[in-house]
């Protein structure tokens, strides 16, 4: 009769072919400690970008440590300094290059997330054709545009200021209206005057089409004498610009954003009616 305890012991113990019964099981391999994983980078940070360097650059360029990020349906377009056209201005001049503004307007028009554009101006004017190109593009946008004049919207800044669907001007802001001037070599022939007069007609007609002022009244302000030192023209301040019909309303940033949101809601309602 077989020995029952011995058989039970043999059935419970599993031995390898070359392993003695009393040999302890082998230990699992020891893995060396891994260095801590690098913190995940923000999606807008390129590989190798140093966050400290980014903060220092922001301080030196914008005077603050952090720029607030906000997903908004409003695109802000700023026209600051002098409008630079076909001739590059000196590096000490604060300029707005029209070859930079035009792609921004095209991108804002194509972006479905952008429902309105806020154009902020503080410009002394500049290149006539470049300024008219910006004004024509703003006027031809299919999305609501509100313009806001802060500080000044002088010279060719006037057509840009009136190019939107609605315009505001700060109470202390000014707009200088004066005839077009030519710089550089001018040939004293009748054709030069005709060319200058036709260019001036383009500015006058654009302002009259996009504002409440008449062409004759705008020309009267442009040719007025006695207001500007060593020049002819008119310096219009705040409420006077509204009185003449150049600007729709006196107001600031809050008024401009409120009006722009109203225009956006109105356009949404019109699109819903069309879809129905």
PDB file of C-alpha atoms in Angstrom:
ATOM      1  CA  UNK A   1       0.000   0.000   0.000  1.00  0.00           C
ATOM      2  CA  UNK A   2       1.588   3.330  -1.046  1.00  0.00           C
ATOM      3  CA  UNK A   3       2.608   5.860   1.597  1.00  0.00           C
ATOM      4  CA  UNK A   4      -0.079   8.532   1.425  1.00  0.00           C
ATOM      5  CA  UNK A   5       1.814  11.483   3.069  1.00  0.00           C
ATOM      6  CA  UNK A   6       4.795  10.992   0.784  1.00  0.00           C
ATOM      7  CA  UNK A   7       2.613  10.964  -2.337  1.00  0.00           C
ATOM      8  CA  UNK A   8       0.817  14.150  -1.269  1.00  0.00           C
ATOM      9  CA  UNK A   9       4.169  15.874  -0.697  1.00  0.00           C
ATOM     10  CA  UNK A  10       5.444  14.854  -4.125  1.00  0.00           C
ATOM     11  CA  UNK A  11       2.241  16.046  -5.806  1.00  0.00           C
ATOM     12  CA  UNK A  12       2.387  19.487  -4.165  1.00  0.00           C
ATOM     13  CA  UNK A  13       6.079  20.185  -4.916  1.00  0.00           C
ATOM     14  CA  UNK A  14       7.180  21.002  -8.451  1.00  0.00           C
ATOM     15  CA  UNK A  15      10.884  20.565  -9.030  1.00  0.00           C
ATOM     16  CA  UNK A  16      12.822  21.470 -12.125  1.00  0.00           C
ATOM     17  CA  UNK A  17      15.011  18.934 -13.863  1.00  0.00           C
ATOM     18  CA  UNK A  18      18.287  20.365 -12.512  1.00  0.00           C
ATOM     19  CA  UNK A  19      17.045  22.142  -9.421  1.00  0.00           C
ATOM     20  CA  UNK A  20      17.610  20.508  -5.997  1.00  0.00           C
ATOM     21  CA  UNK A  21      14.613  20.382  -3.690  1.00  0.00           C
ATOM     22  CA  UNK A  22      15.984  22.844  -1.149  1.00  0.00           C
ATOM     23  CA  UNK A  23      17.128  25.548  -3.614  1.00  0.00           C
ATOM     24  CA  UNK A  24      15.185  28.811  -3.132  1.00  0.00           C
ATOM     25  CA  UNK A  25      13.471  30.304  -6.205  1.00  0.00           C
ATOM     26  CA  UNK A  26      15.563  32.791  -8.173  1.00  0.00           C
ATOM     27  CA  UNK A  27      15.097  36.510  -7.399  1.00  0.00           C
ATOM     28  CA  UNK A  28      13.597  38.756 -10.117  1.00  0.00           C
ATOM     29  CA  UNK A  29      16.127  40.950 -11.972  1.00  0.00           C
ATOM     30  CA  UNK A  30      16.810  44.297 -10.359  1.00  0.00           C
ATOM     31  CA  UNK A  31      16.129  47.266 -12.691  1.00  0.00           C
ATOM     32  CA  UNK A  32      18.159  50.447 -12.129  1.00  0.00           C
ATOM     33  CA  UNK A  33      16.133  53.503 -11.035  1.00  0.00           C
ATOM     34  CA  UNK A  34      14.873  55.610 -13.950  1.00  0.00           C
ATOM     35  CA  UNK A  35      15.400  59.392 -13.978  1.00  0.00           C
ATOM     36  CA  UNK A  36      12.219  61.418 -13.432  1.00  0.00           C
ATOM     37  CA  UNK A  37      10.296  62.223 -16.585  1.00  0.00           C
ATOM     38  CA  UNK A  38      10.503  65.776 -17.894  1.00  0.00           C
ATOM     39  CA  UNK A  39       7.377  67.853 -17.254  1.00  0.00           C
ATOM     40  CA  UNK A  40       5.086  68.016 -20.278  1.00  0.00           C
ATOM     41  CA  UNK A  41       5.507  71.104 -22.412  1.00  0.00           C
ATOM     42  CA  UNK A  42       2.546  73.288 -23.310  1.00  0.00           C
ATOM     43  CA  UNK A  43       1.245  72.639 -26.813  1.00  0.00           C
ATOM     44  CA  UNK A  44       2.343  76.093 -28.015  1.00  0.00           C
ATOM     45  CA  UNK A  45       5.925  75.613 -26.819  1.00  0.00           C
ATOM     46  CA  UNK A  46       8.428  74.383 -29.375  1.00  0.00           C
ATOM     47  CA  UNK A  47      10.986  71.688 -28.408  1.00  0.00           C
ATOM     48  CA  UNK A  48      13.971  73.299 -26.731  1.00  0.00           C
ATOM     49  CA  UNK A  49      12.064  76.486 -25.882  1.00  0.00           C
ATOM     50  CA  UNK A  50      13.071  77.874 -22.517  1.00  0.00           C
ATOM     51  CA  UNK A  51      10.141  79.165 -20.405  1.00  0.00           C
ATOM     52  CA  UNK A  52      12.444  81.565 -18.533  1.00  0.00           C
ATOM     53  CA  UNK A  53      13.656  83.073 -21.784  1.00  0.00           C
ATOM     54  CA  UNK A  54      10.055  83.456 -22.944  1.00  0.00           C
ATOM     55  CA  UNK A  55       9.168  85.340 -19.758  1.00  0.00           C
ATOM     56  CA  UNK A  56      12.188  87.639 -20.143  1.00  0.00           C
ATOM     57  CA  UNK A  57      11.289  88.344 -23.769  1.00  0.00           C
ATOM     58  CA  UNK A  58       7.712  89.154 -22.771  1.00  0.00           C
ATOM     59  CA  UNK A  59       8.929  91.545 -20.078  1.00  0.00           C
ATOM     60  CA  UNK A  60      11.313  93.328 -22.446  1.00  0.00           C
ATOM     61  CA  UNK A  61       8.798  93.604 -25.298  1.00  0.00           C
ATOM     62  CA  UNK A  62       5.463  94.084 -23.524  1.00  0.00           C
ATOM     63  CA  UNK A  63       6.436  95.184 -19.999  1.00  0.00           C
ATOM     64  CA  UNK A  64       4.589  92.341 -18.277  1.00  0.00           C
ATOM     65  CA  UNK A  65       5.241  88.771 -17.243  1.00  0.00           C
ATOM     66  CA  UNK A  66       2.212  87.114 -18.786  1.00  0.00           C
ATOM     67  CA  UNK A  67      -0.062  87.900 -21.703  1.00  0.00           C
ATOM     68  CA  UNK A  68      -3.664  86.843 -21.004  1.00  0.00           C
ATOM     69  CA  UNK A  69      -4.847  84.236 -23.478  1.00  0.00           C
ATOM     70  CA  UNK A  70      -8.504  84.201 -24.399  1.00  0.00           C
ATOM     71  CA  UNK A  71     -10.396  82.242 -27.014  1.00  0.00           C
ATOM     72  CA  UNK A  72     -12.513  85.005 -28.505  1.00  0.00           C
ATOM     73  CA  UNK A  73     -14.677  85.369 -31.569  1.00  0.00           C
ATOM     74  CA  UNK A  74     -13.392  88.950 -32.010  1.00  0.00           C
ATOM     75  CA  UNK A  75     -10.144  89.725 -33.803  1.00  0.00           C
ATOM     76  CA  UNK A  76      -8.317  92.893 -32.736  1.00  0.00           C
ATOM     77  CA  UNK A  77      -6.448  94.736 -35.478  1.00  0.00           C
ATOM     78  CA  UNK A  78      -4.204  97.609 -34.359  1.00  0.00           C
ATOM     79  CA  UNK A  79      -2.901 100.342 -36.674  1.00  0.00           C
ATOM     80  CA  UNK A  80      -0.292 102.223 -34.688  1.00  0.00           C
ATOM     81  CA  UNK A  81       2.274 104.835 -35.642  1.00  0.00           C
ATOM     82  CA  UNK A  82       2.883 105.623 -39.292  1.00  0.00           C
ATOM     83  CA  UNK A  83       1.428 103.578 -42.137  1.00  0.00           C
ATOM     84  CA  UNK A  84       4.416 102.277 -44.070  1.00  0.00           C
ATOM     85  CA  UNK A  85       3.939 101.727 -47.786  1.00  0.00           C
ATOM     86  CA  UNK A  86       6.322 101.152 -50.642  1.00  0.00           C
ATOM     87  CA  UNK A  87       9.240 102.987 -49.008  1.00  0.00           C
ATOM     88  CA  UNK A  88      10.777 101.637 -45.809  1.00  0.00           C
ATOM     89  CA  UNK A  89      10.822 104.204 -43.008  1.00  0.00           C
ATOM     90  CA  UNK A  90      13.739 104.746 -40.591  1.00  0.00           C
ATOM     91  CA  UNK A  91      14.037 102.148 -37.809  1.00  0.00           C
ATOM     92  CA  UNK A  92      13.283 104.677 -35.050  1.00  0.00           C
ATOM     93  CA  UNK A  93       9.804 105.290 -36.515  1.00  0.00           C
ATOM     94  CA  UNK A  94       6.880 103.402 -35.026  1.00  0.00           C
ATOM     95  CA  UNK A  95       5.243 101.921 -38.129  1.00  0.00           C
ATOM     96  CA  UNK A  96       2.424  99.681 -39.288  1.00  0.00           C
ATOM     97  CA  UNK A  97       3.422  97.848 -42.457  1.00  0.00           C
ATOM     98  CA  UNK A  98       0.530  97.337 -44.834  1.00  0.00           C
ATOM     99  CA  UNK A  99       2.056  94.089 -46.136  1.00  0.00           C
ATOM    100  CA  UNK A 100       1.558  92.766 -42.589  1.00  0.00           C
ATOM    101  CA  UNK A 101      -2.003  94.059 -42.212  1.00  0.00           C
ATOM    102  CA  UNK A 102      -3.364  92.638 -45.471  1.00  0.00           C
ATOM    103  CA  UNK A 103      -2.611  88.948 -44.635  1.00  0.00           C
ATOM    104  CA  UNK A 104      -4.165  89.441 -41.188  1.00  0.00           C
ATOM    105  CA  UNK A 105      -7.386  90.710 -42.756  1.00  0.00           C
ATOM    106  CA  UNK A 106      -7.446  87.807 -45.224  1.00  0.00           C
ATOM    107  CA  UNK A 107      -6.938  85.312 -42.386  1.00  0.00           C
ATOM    108  CA  UNK A 108      -9.673  86.935 -40.272  1.00  0.00           C
ATOM    109  CA  UNK A 109     -12.090  86.800 -43.200  1.00  0.00           C
ATOM    110  CA  UNK A 110     -11.405  83.089 -43.808  1.00  0.00           C
ATOM    111  CA  UNK A 111     -11.396  82.003 -40.155  1.00  0.00           C
ATOM    112  CA  UNK A 112     -14.815  80.670 -39.217  1.00  0.00           C
ATOM    113  CA  UNK A 113     -14.169  81.261 -35.504  1.00  0.00           C
ATOM    114  CA  UNK A 114     -13.771  85.025 -36.048  1.00  0.00           C
ATOM    115  CA  UNK A 115     -17.198  86.671 -36.101  1.00  0.00           C
ATOM    116  CA  UNK A 116     -16.181  90.327 -35.734  1.00  0.00           C
ATOM    117  CA  UNK A 117     -13.162  92.610 -36.049  1.00  0.00           C
ATOM    118  CA  UNK A 118     -12.199  95.500 -33.757  1.00  0.00           C
ATOM    119  CA  UNK A 119      -9.827  97.965 -35.442  1.00  0.00           C
ATOM    120  CA  UNK A 120      -7.968 100.289 -33.055  1.00  0.00           C
ATOM    121  CA  UNK A 121      -6.203 103.305 -34.539  1.00  0.00           C
ATOM    122  CA  UNK A 122      -3.595 105.671 -33.188  1.00  0.00           C
ATOM    123  CA  UNK A 123      -1.811 106.771 -36.335  1.00  0.00           C
ATOM    124  CA  UNK A 124      -0.330 109.948 -37.781  1.00  0.00           C
ATOM    125  CA  UNK A 125      -1.043 108.798 -41.333  1.00  0.00           C
ATOM    126  CA  UNK A 126       1.507 107.768 -43.908  1.00  0.00           C
ATOM    127  CA  UNK A 127       1.530 106.304 -47.399  1.00  0.00           C
ATOM    128  CA  UNK A 128      -1.687 107.255 -49.223  1.00  0.00           C
ATOM    129  CA  UNK A 129      -2.001 104.175 -51.425  1.00  0.00           C
ATOM    130  CA  UNK A 130      -1.126 101.809 -48.572  1.00  0.00           C
ATOM    131  CA  UNK A 131      -3.678 103.472 -46.304  1.00  0.00           C
ATOM    132  CA  UNK A 132      -6.360 103.322 -48.996  1.00  0.00           C
ATOM    133  CA  UNK A 133      -5.561  99.635 -49.592  1.00  0.00           C
ATOM    134  CA  UNK A 134      -6.111  98.889 -45.891  1.00  0.00           C
ATOM    135  CA  UNK A 135      -9.305 100.965 -45.838  1.00  0.00           C
ATOM    136  CA  UNK A 136     -10.719  99.248 -48.925  1.00  0.00           C
ATOM    137  CA  UNK A 137     -10.021  95.786 -47.479  1.00  0.00           C
ATOM    138  CA  UNK A 138     -11.688  96.680 -44.171  1.00  0.00           C
ATOM    139  CA  UNK A 139     -14.718  98.071 -46.003  1.00  0.00           C
ATOM    140  CA  UNK A 140     -15.034  94.924 -48.141  1.00  0.00           C
ATOM    141  CA  UNK A 141     -15.027  92.426 -45.233  1.00  0.00           C
ATOM    142  CA  UNK A 142     -18.176  90.342 -44.861  1.00  0.00           C
ATOM    143  CA  UNK A 143     -17.881  90.302 -41.060  1.00  0.00           C
ATOM    144  CA  UNK A 144     -18.873  93.199 -38.768  1.00  0.00           C
ATOM    145  CA  UNK A 145     -16.101  95.747 -38.181  1.00  0.00           C
ATOM    146  CA  UNK A 146     -16.007  98.442 -35.509  1.00  0.00           C
ATOM    147  CA  UNK A 147     -13.242 101.055 -35.539  1.00  0.00           C
ATOM    148  CA  UNK A 148     -11.988 102.978 -32.516  1.00  0.00           C
ATOM    149  CA  UNK A 149      -9.782 106.075 -32.765  1.00  0.00           C
ATOM    150  CA  UNK A 150      -7.557 106.529 -29.712  1.00  0.00           C
ATOM    151  CA  UNK A 151      -5.090 109.387 -29.531  1.00  0.00           C
ATOM    152  CA  UNK A 152      -5.236 110.296 -33.189  1.00  0.00           C
ATOM    153  CA  UNK A 153      -6.408 109.148 -36.598  1.00  0.00           C
ATOM    154  CA  UNK A 154      -4.723 111.707 -38.812  1.00  0.00           C
ATOM    155  CA  UNK A 155      -4.303 112.131 -42.554  1.00  0.00           C
ATOM    156  CA  UNK A 156      -4.766 108.767 -44.325  1.00  0.00           C
ATOM    157  CA  UNK A 157      -5.940 107.375 -40.986  1.00  0.00           C
ATOM    158  CA  UNK A 158      -9.283 109.132 -41.618  1.00  0.00           C
ATOM    159  CA  UNK A 159     -10.367 106.733 -44.428  1.00  0.00           C
ATOM    160  CA  UNK A 160      -9.311 103.752 -42.286  1.00  0.00           C
ATOM    161  CA  UNK A 161     -11.304 105.098 -39.330  1.00  0.00           C
ATOM    162  CA  UNK A 162     -14.525 105.358 -41.362  1.00  0.00           C
ATOM    163  CA  UNK A 163     -14.098 102.041 -43.218  1.00  0.00           C
ATOM    164  CA  UNK A 164     -15.892  99.889 -40.619  1.00  0.00           C
ATOM    165  CA  UNK A 165     -19.596  99.287 -40.079  1.00  0.00           C
ATOM    166  CA  UNK A 166     -19.561 101.571 -37.022  1.00  0.00           C
ATOM    167  CA  UNK A 167     -16.936 103.984 -35.711  1.00  0.00           C
ATOM    168  CA  UNK A 168     -16.021 105.395 -32.310  1.00  0.00           C
ATOM    169  CA  UNK A 169     -13.624 108.123 -31.261  1.00  0.00           C
ATOM    170  CA  UNK A 170     -12.288 108.874 -27.796  1.00  0.00           C
ATOM    171  CA  UNK A 171     -13.313 112.198 -26.338  1.00  0.00           C
ATOM    172  CA  UNK A 172      -9.727 113.496 -26.400  1.00  0.00           C
ATOM    173  CA  UNK A 173      -8.721 111.938 -29.730  1.00  0.00           C
ATOM    174  CA  UNK A 174      -8.103 114.087 -32.811  1.00  0.00           C
ATOM    175  CA  UNK A 175      -8.302 113.699 -36.576  1.00  0.00           C
ATOM    176  CA  UNK A 176      -6.359 115.943 -38.938  1.00  0.00           C
ATOM    177  CA  UNK A 177      -7.883 116.488 -42.374  1.00  0.00           C
ATOM    178  CA  UNK A 178      -5.542 118.050 -44.910  1.00  0.00           C
ATOM    179  CA  UNK A 179      -4.780 117.826 -48.656  1.00  0.00           C
ATOM    180  CA  UNK A 180      -2.472 115.133 -50.022  1.00  0.00           C
ATOM    181  CA  UNK A 181       1.180 116.079 -50.118  1.00  0.00           C
ATOM    182  CA  UNK A 182       3.889 114.698 -52.392  1.00  0.00           C
ATOM    183  CA  UNK A 183       7.430 114.067 -51.262  1.00  0.00           C
ATOM    184  CA  UNK A 184      10.570 113.617 -53.298  1.00  0.00           C
ATOM    185  CA  UNK A 185      11.143 114.838 -56.849  1.00  0.00           C
ATOM    186  CA  UNK A 186       8.093 116.666 -58.209  1.00  0.00           C
ATOM    187  CA  UNK A 187       7.939 117.644 -61.872  1.00  0.00           C
ATOM    188  CA  UNK A 188       6.303 121.021 -62.381  1.00  0.00           C
ATOM    189  CA  UNK A 189       3.948 120.062 -65.196  1.00  0.00           C
ATOM    190  CA  UNK A 190       0.126 120.072 -65.389  1.00  0.00           C
ATOM    191  CA  UNK A 191       0.063 116.237 -65.349  1.00  0.00           C
ATOM    192  CA  UNK A 192       1.521 116.243 -61.822  1.00  0.00           C
ATOM    193  CA  UNK A 193      -1.316 118.386 -60.517  1.00  0.00           C
ATOM    194  CA  UNK A 194      -3.906 116.229 -62.310  1.00  0.00           C
ATOM    195  CA  UNK A 195      -2.457 113.064 -60.778  1.00  0.00           C
ATOM    196  CA  UNK A 196      -2.481 114.627 -57.318  1.00  0.00           C
ATOM    197  CA  UNK A 197      -6.031 115.875 -57.784  1.00  0.00           C
ATOM    198  CA  UNK A 198      -7.270 112.430 -58.886  1.00  0.00           C
ATOM    199  CA  UNK A 199      -5.613 110.777 -55.875  1.00  0.00           C
ATOM    200  CA  UNK A 200      -7.260 113.315 -53.602  1.00  0.00           C
ATOM    201  CA  UNK A 201     -10.635 112.600 -55.224  1.00  0.00           C
ATOM    202  CA  UNK A 202     -10.190 108.918 -54.351  1.00  0.00           C
ATOM    203  CA  UNK A 203      -9.748 109.782 -50.679  1.00  0.00           C
ATOM    204  CA  UNK A 204     -12.652 112.237 -50.605  1.00  0.00           C
ATOM    205  CA  UNK A 205     -15.075 109.893 -52.349  1.00  0.00           C
ATOM    206  CA  UNK A 206     -14.144 106.954 -50.095  1.00  0.00           C
ATOM    207  CA  UNK A 207     -14.688 108.988 -46.927  1.00  0.00           C
ATOM    208  CA  UNK A 208     -18.016 110.314 -48.205  1.00  0.00           C
ATOM    209  CA  UNK A 209     -19.235 106.810 -49.158  1.00  0.00           C
ATOM    210  CA  UNK A 210     -18.349 105.283 -45.788  1.00  0.00           C
ATOM    211  CA  UNK A 211     -19.448 108.080 -43.447  1.00  0.00           C
ATOM    212  CA  UNK A 212     -22.237 110.640 -43.070  1.00  0.00           C
ATOM    213  CA  UNK A 213     -20.196 113.623 -44.235  1.00  0.00           C
ATOM    214  CA  UNK A 214     -20.718 115.061 -47.710  1.00  0.00           C
ATOM    215  CA  UNK A 215     -17.916 115.440 -50.230  1.00  0.00           C
ATOM    216  CA  UNK A 216     -18.247 119.225 -50.240  1.00  0.00           C
ATOM    217  CA  UNK A 217     -18.068 119.527 -46.461  1.00  0.00           C
ATOM    218  CA  UNK A 218     -15.046 117.228 -46.344  1.00  0.00           C
ATOM    219  CA  UNK A 219     -13.315 119.323 -48.989  1.00  0.00           C
ATOM    220  CA  UNK A 220     -14.114 122.476 -47.024  1.00  0.00           C
ATOM    221  CA  UNK A 221     -12.457 120.981 -43.937  1.00  0.00           C
ATOM    222  CA  UNK A 222      -9.524 119.851 -46.052  1.00  0.00           C
ATOM    223  CA  UNK A 223      -8.932 123.281 -47.585  1.00  0.00           C
ATOM    224  CA  UNK A 224      -9.581 125.409 -44.481  1.00  0.00           C
ATOM    225  CA  UNK A 225      -6.893 127.959 -43.597  1.00  0.00           C
ATOM    226  CA  UNK A 226      -5.865 129.455 -40.307  1.00  0.00           C
ATOM    227  CA  UNK A 227      -6.208 126.348 -38.122  1.00  0.00           C
ATOM    228  CA  UNK A 228      -2.984 124.447 -38.802  1.00  0.00           C
ATOM    229  CA  UNK A 229       0.415 126.074 -38.477  1.00  0.00           C
ATOM    230  CA  UNK A 230       2.169 126.344 -41.860  1.00  0.00           C
ATOM    231  CA  UNK A 231      -0.455 124.124 -43.441  1.00  0.00           C
ATOM    232  CA  UNK A 232      -4.052 124.090 -44.591  1.00  0.00           C
ATOM    233  CA  UNK A 233      -6.658 121.744 -43.196  1.00  0.00           C
ATOM    234  CA  UNK A 234      -8.684 121.151 -40.035  1.00  0.00           C
ATOM    235  CA  UNK A 235      -7.938 119.446 -36.739  1.00  0.00           C
ATOM    236  CA  UNK A 236     -11.141 117.738 -35.564  1.00  0.00           C
ATOM    237  CA  UNK A 237     -11.456 116.705 -31.909  1.00  0.00           C
ATOM    238  CA  UNK A 238     -13.761 114.032 -30.467  1.00  0.00           C
ATOM    239  CA  UNK A 239     -17.323 115.315 -30.522  1.00  0.00           C
ATOM    240  CA  UNK A 240     -16.579 117.597 -33.508  1.00  0.00           C
ATOM    241  CA  UNK A 241     -15.849 114.499 -35.619  1.00  0.00           C
ATOM    242  CA  UNK A 242     -19.310 113.195 -34.672  1.00  0.00           C
ATOM    243  CA  UNK A 243     -20.888 116.573 -35.378  1.00  0.00           C
ATOM    244  CA  UNK A 244     -19.416 116.664 -38.895  1.00  0.00           C
ATOM    245  CA  UNK A 245     -20.555 113.081 -39.549  1.00  0.00           C
ATOM    246  CA  UNK A 246     -17.092 111.579 -39.868  1.00  0.00           C
ATOM    247  CA  UNK A 247     -17.469 109.302 -36.823  1.00  0.00           C
ATOM    248  CA  UNK A 248     -20.663 107.704 -35.542  1.00  0.00           C
ATOM    249  CA  UNK A 249     -20.207 108.071 -31.776  1.00  0.00           C
ATOM    250  CA  UNK A 250     -17.894 109.250 -29.004  1.00  0.00           C
ATOM    251  CA  UNK A 251     -16.837 106.318 -26.851  1.00  0.00           C
ATOM    252  CA  UNK A 252     -14.087 104.028 -25.689  1.00  0.00           C
ATOM    253  CA  UNK A 253     -13.190 100.366 -25.694  1.00  0.00           C
ATOM    254  CA  UNK A 254     -16.241  99.176 -23.751  1.00  0.00           C
ATOM    255  CA  UNK A 255     -18.627 100.969 -26.111  1.00  0.00           C
ATOM    256  CA  UNK A 256     -16.833  99.574 -29.157  1.00  0.00           C
ATOM    257  CA  UNK A 257     -16.957  95.975 -27.903  1.00  0.00           C
ATOM    258  CA  UNK A 258     -20.612  96.306 -26.932  1.00  0.00           C
ATOM    259  CA  UNK A 259     -21.528  97.620 -30.379  1.00  0.00           C
ATOM    260  CA  UNK A 260     -19.482  94.921 -32.100  1.00  0.00           C
ATOM    261  CA  UNK A 261     -21.251  92.183 -30.131  1.00  0.00           C
ATOM    262  CA  UNK A 262     -24.598  93.693 -31.135  1.00  0.00           C
ATOM    263  CA  UNK A 263     -23.585  93.593 -34.804  1.00  0.00           C
ATOM    264  CA  UNK A 264     -22.416  89.989 -34.419  1.00  0.00           C
ATOM    265  CA  UNK A 265     -25.744  88.955 -32.885  1.00  0.00           C
ATOM    266  CA  UNK A 266     -27.607  90.741 -35.673  1.00  0.00           C
ATOM    267  CA  UNK A 267     -25.595  88.897 -38.330  1.00  0.00           C
ATOM    268  CA  UNK A 268     -26.228  85.562 -36.580  1.00  0.00           C
ATOM    269  CA  UNK A 269     -29.971  86.233 -36.627  1.00  0.00           C
ATOM    270  CA  UNK A 270     -29.851  87.087 -40.336  1.00  0.00           C
ATOM    271  CA  UNK A 271     -27.968  83.879 -41.131  1.00  0.00           C
ATOM    272  CA  UNK A 272     -30.498  81.794 -39.195  1.00  0.00           C
ATOM    273  CA  UNK A 273     -33.352  83.340 -41.165  1.00  0.00           C
ATOM    274  CA  UNK A 274     -31.558  82.580 -44.437  1.00  0.00           C
ATOM    275  CA  UNK A 275     -30.954  78.956 -43.426  1.00  0.00           C
ATOM    276  CA  UNK A 276     -34.583  78.467 -42.483  1.00  0.00           C
TER     277      UNK A 276
END
